[in-house]
mmCIF file of C-alpha atoms in Angstrom:
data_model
loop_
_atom_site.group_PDB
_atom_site.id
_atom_site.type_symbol
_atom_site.label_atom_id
_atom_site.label_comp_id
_atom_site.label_asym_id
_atom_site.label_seq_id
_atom_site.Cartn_x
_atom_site.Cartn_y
_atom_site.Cartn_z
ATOM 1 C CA UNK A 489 -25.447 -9.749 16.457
ATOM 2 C CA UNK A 490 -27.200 -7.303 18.426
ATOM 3 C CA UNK A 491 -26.325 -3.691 19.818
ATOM 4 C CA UNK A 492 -24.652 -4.392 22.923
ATOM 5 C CA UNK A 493 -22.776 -6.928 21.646
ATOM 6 C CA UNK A 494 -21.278 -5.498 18.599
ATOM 7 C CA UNK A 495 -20.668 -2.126 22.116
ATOM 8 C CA UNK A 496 -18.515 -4.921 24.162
ATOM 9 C CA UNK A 497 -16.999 -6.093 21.522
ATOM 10 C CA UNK A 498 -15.893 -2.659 20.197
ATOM 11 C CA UNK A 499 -14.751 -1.786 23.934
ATOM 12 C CA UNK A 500 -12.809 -5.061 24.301
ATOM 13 C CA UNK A 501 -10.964 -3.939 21.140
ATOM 14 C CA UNK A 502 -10.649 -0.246 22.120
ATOM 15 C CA UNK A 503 -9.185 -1.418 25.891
ATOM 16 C CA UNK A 504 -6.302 -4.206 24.362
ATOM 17 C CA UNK A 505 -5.405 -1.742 21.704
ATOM 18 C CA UNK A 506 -5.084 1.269 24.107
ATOM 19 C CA UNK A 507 -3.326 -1.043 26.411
ATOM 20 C CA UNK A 508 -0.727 -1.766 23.996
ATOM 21 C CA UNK A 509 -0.011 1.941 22.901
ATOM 22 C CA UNK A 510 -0.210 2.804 26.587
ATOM 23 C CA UNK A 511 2.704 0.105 27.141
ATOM 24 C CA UNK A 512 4.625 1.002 24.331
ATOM 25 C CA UNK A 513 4.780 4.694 25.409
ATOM 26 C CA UNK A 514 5.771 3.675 28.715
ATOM 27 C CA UNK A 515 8.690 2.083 26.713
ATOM 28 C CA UNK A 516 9.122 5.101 25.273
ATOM 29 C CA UNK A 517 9.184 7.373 27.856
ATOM 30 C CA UNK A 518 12.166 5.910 29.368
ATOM 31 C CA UNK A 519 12.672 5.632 33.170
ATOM 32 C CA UNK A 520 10.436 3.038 34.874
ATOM 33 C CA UNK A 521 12.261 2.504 37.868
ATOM 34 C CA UNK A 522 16.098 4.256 38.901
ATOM 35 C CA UNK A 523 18.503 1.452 38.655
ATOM 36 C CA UNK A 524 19.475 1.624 34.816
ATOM 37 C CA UNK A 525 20.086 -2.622 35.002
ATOM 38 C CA UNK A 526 16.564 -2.910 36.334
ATOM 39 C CA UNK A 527 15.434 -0.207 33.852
ATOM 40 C CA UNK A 528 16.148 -2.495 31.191
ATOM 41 C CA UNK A 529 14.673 -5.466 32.492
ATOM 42 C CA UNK A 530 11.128 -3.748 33.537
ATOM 43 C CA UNK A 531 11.034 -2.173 29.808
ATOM 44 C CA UNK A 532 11.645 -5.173 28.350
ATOM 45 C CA UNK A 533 8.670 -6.565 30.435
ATOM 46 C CA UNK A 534 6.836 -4.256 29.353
ATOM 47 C CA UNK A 535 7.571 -4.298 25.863
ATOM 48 C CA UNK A 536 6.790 -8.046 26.434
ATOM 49 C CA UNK A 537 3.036 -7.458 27.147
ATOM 50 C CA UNK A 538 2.531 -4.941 24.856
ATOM 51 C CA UNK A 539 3.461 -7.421 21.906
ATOM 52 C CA UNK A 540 1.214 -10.408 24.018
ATOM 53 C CA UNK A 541 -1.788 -8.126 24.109
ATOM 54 C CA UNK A 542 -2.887 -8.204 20.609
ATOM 55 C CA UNK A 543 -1.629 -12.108 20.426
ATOM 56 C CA UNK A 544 -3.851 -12.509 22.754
ATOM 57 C CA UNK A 545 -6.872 -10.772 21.634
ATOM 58 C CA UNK A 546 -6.097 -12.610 18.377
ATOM 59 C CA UNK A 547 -6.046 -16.163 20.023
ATOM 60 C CA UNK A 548 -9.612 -15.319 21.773
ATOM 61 C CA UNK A 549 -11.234 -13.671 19.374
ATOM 62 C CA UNK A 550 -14.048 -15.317 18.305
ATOM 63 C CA UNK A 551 -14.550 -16.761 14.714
ATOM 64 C CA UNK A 552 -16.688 -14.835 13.600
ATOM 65 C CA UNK A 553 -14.938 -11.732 13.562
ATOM 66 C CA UNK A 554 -12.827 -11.178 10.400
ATOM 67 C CA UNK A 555 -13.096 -14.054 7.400
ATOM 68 C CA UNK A 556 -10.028 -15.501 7.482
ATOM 69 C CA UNK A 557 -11.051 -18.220 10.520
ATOM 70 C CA UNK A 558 -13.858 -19.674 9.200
ATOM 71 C CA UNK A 559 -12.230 -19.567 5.435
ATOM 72 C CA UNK A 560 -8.809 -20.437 6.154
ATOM 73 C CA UNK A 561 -7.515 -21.431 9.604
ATOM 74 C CA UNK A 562 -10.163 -23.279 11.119
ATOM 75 C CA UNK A 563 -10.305 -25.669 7.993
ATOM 76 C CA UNK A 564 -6.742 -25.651 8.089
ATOM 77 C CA UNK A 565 -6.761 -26.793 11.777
ATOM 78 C CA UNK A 566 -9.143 -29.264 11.080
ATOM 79 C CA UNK A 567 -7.300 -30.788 8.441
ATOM 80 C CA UNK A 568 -4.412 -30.930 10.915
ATOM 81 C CA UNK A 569 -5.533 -32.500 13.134
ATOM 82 C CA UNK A 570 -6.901 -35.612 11.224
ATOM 83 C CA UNK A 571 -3.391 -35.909 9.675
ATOM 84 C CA UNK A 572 -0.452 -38.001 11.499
ATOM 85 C CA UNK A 573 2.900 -36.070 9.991
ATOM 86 C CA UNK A 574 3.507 -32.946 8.625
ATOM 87 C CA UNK A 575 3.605 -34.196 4.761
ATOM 88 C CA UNK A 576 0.035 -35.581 5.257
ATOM 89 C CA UNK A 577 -0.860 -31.705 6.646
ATOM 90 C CA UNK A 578 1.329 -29.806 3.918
ATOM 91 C CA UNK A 579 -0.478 -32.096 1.063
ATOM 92 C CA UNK A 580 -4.147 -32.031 3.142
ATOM 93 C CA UNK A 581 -4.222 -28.563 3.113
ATOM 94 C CA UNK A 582 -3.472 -27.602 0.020
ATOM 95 C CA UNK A 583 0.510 -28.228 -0.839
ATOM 96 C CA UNK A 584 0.779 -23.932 -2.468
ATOM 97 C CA UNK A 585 0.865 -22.635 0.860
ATOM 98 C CA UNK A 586 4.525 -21.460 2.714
ATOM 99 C CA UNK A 587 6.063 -23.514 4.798
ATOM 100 C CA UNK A 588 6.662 -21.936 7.859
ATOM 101 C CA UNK A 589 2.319 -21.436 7.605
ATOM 102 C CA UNK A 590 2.070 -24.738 7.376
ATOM 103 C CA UNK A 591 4.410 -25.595 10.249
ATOM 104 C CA UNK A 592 2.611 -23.560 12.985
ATOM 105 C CA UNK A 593 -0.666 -25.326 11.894
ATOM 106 C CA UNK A 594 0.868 -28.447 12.422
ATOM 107 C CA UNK A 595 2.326 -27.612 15.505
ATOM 108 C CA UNK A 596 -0.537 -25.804 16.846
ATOM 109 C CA UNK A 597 -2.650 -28.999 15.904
ATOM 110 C CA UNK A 598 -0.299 -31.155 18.089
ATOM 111 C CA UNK A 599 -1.312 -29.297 20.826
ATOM 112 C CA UNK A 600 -4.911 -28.312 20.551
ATOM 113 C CA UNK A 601 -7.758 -28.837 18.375
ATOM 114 C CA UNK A 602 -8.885 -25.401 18.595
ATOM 115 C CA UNK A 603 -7.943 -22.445 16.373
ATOM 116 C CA UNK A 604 -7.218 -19.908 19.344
ATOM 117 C CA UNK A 605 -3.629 -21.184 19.649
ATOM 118 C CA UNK A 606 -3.049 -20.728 15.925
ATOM 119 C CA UNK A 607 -4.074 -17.086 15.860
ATOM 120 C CA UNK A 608 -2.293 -15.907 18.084
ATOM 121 C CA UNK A 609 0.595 -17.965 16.978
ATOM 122 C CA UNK A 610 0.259 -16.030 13.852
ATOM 123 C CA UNK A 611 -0.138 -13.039 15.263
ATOM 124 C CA UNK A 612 3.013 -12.868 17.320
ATOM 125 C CA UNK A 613 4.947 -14.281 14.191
ATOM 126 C CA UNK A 614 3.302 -11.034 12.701
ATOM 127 C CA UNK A 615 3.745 -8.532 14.959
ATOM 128 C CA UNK A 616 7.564 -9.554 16.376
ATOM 129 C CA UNK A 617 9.392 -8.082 13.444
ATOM 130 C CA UNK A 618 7.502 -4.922 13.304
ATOM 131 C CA UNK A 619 7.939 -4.768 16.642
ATOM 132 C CA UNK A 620 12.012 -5.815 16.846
ATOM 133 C CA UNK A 621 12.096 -2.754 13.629
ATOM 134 C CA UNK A 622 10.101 -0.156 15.795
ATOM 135 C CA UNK A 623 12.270 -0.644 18.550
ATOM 136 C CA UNK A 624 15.400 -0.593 16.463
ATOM 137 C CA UNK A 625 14.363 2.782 14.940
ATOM 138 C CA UNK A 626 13.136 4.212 18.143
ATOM 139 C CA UNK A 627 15.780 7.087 17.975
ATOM 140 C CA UNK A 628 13.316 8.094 14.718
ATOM 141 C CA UNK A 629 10.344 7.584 15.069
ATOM 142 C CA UNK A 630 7.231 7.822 18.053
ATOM 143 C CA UNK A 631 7.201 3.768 19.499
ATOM 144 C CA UNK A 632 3.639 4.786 20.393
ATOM 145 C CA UNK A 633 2.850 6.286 16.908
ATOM 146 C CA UNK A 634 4.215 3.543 15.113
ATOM 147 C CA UNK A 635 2.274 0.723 16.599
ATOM 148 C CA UNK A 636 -0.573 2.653 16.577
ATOM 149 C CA UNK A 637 -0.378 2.684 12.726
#
């Protein structure tokens, strides 16, 4: 990979990451708009695309990046796809693994071939409860600060 490459790459990460801090200290801060109903509504938007952003950089990222695509999902996927039911996907893909793993990869099979959907599929299923906890504890502790880590 050369230079400026590896540079847009690094800025594409640095942008969807400081989005999603950005967002989540908007969440924070508290009054988006005056009308407390409408508040609501436009944080929860917000805090809505700050948990997307990273699903999404995680559903375009390309394979390369990180080992677990090319060593686990995208084989996985594969696998999927070539199978009719979700037994024959459970047993083709190795019949250790959890579950509820094994149940997006089927269902993200059933949709697409290709492993973007998965990953971010994944991600989201990652991210929510941190998310749903940060927001819980929000009285004690920095929304912002907390994602961040």
């Amino acid at each position: 990979m050369n230079v400026s490459r590896l540079l847009i790459s690094g800025l594409i990460y640095l942008v969807f990451f400081t989005g999603t801090i950005a967002l989540f200290a908007l969440v924070e801060k508290g009054k988006v708009y005056r009308n407390s109903a409408v508040n609501q509504i436009c944080k929860g938007g917000i805090l809505a695309v700050a948990i997307l952003l990273p699903c999404l950089l995680a559903g375009i990222r390309g394979n390369s990046v990180g080992v677990d695509v090319e060593v686990y999902v995208a084989p996985h996927m594969r696998a999927a796809v070539a199978c009719s039911s979700f037994a024959e996907v459970y047993d083709a893909i190795n019949g250790s693994l959890e579950y509820l793993y094994v149940l997006l990869v089927f269902i993200a099979s059933r949709i697409t071939e290709d492993e973007g959907l998965l990953l971010f599929l994944l991600q989201f299923f990652a991210i929510l409860p941190i998310v749903l906890a940060i927001v819980k504890m929000k009285s004690k502790v920095s929304l912002p600060l907390a994602i961040a880590v």
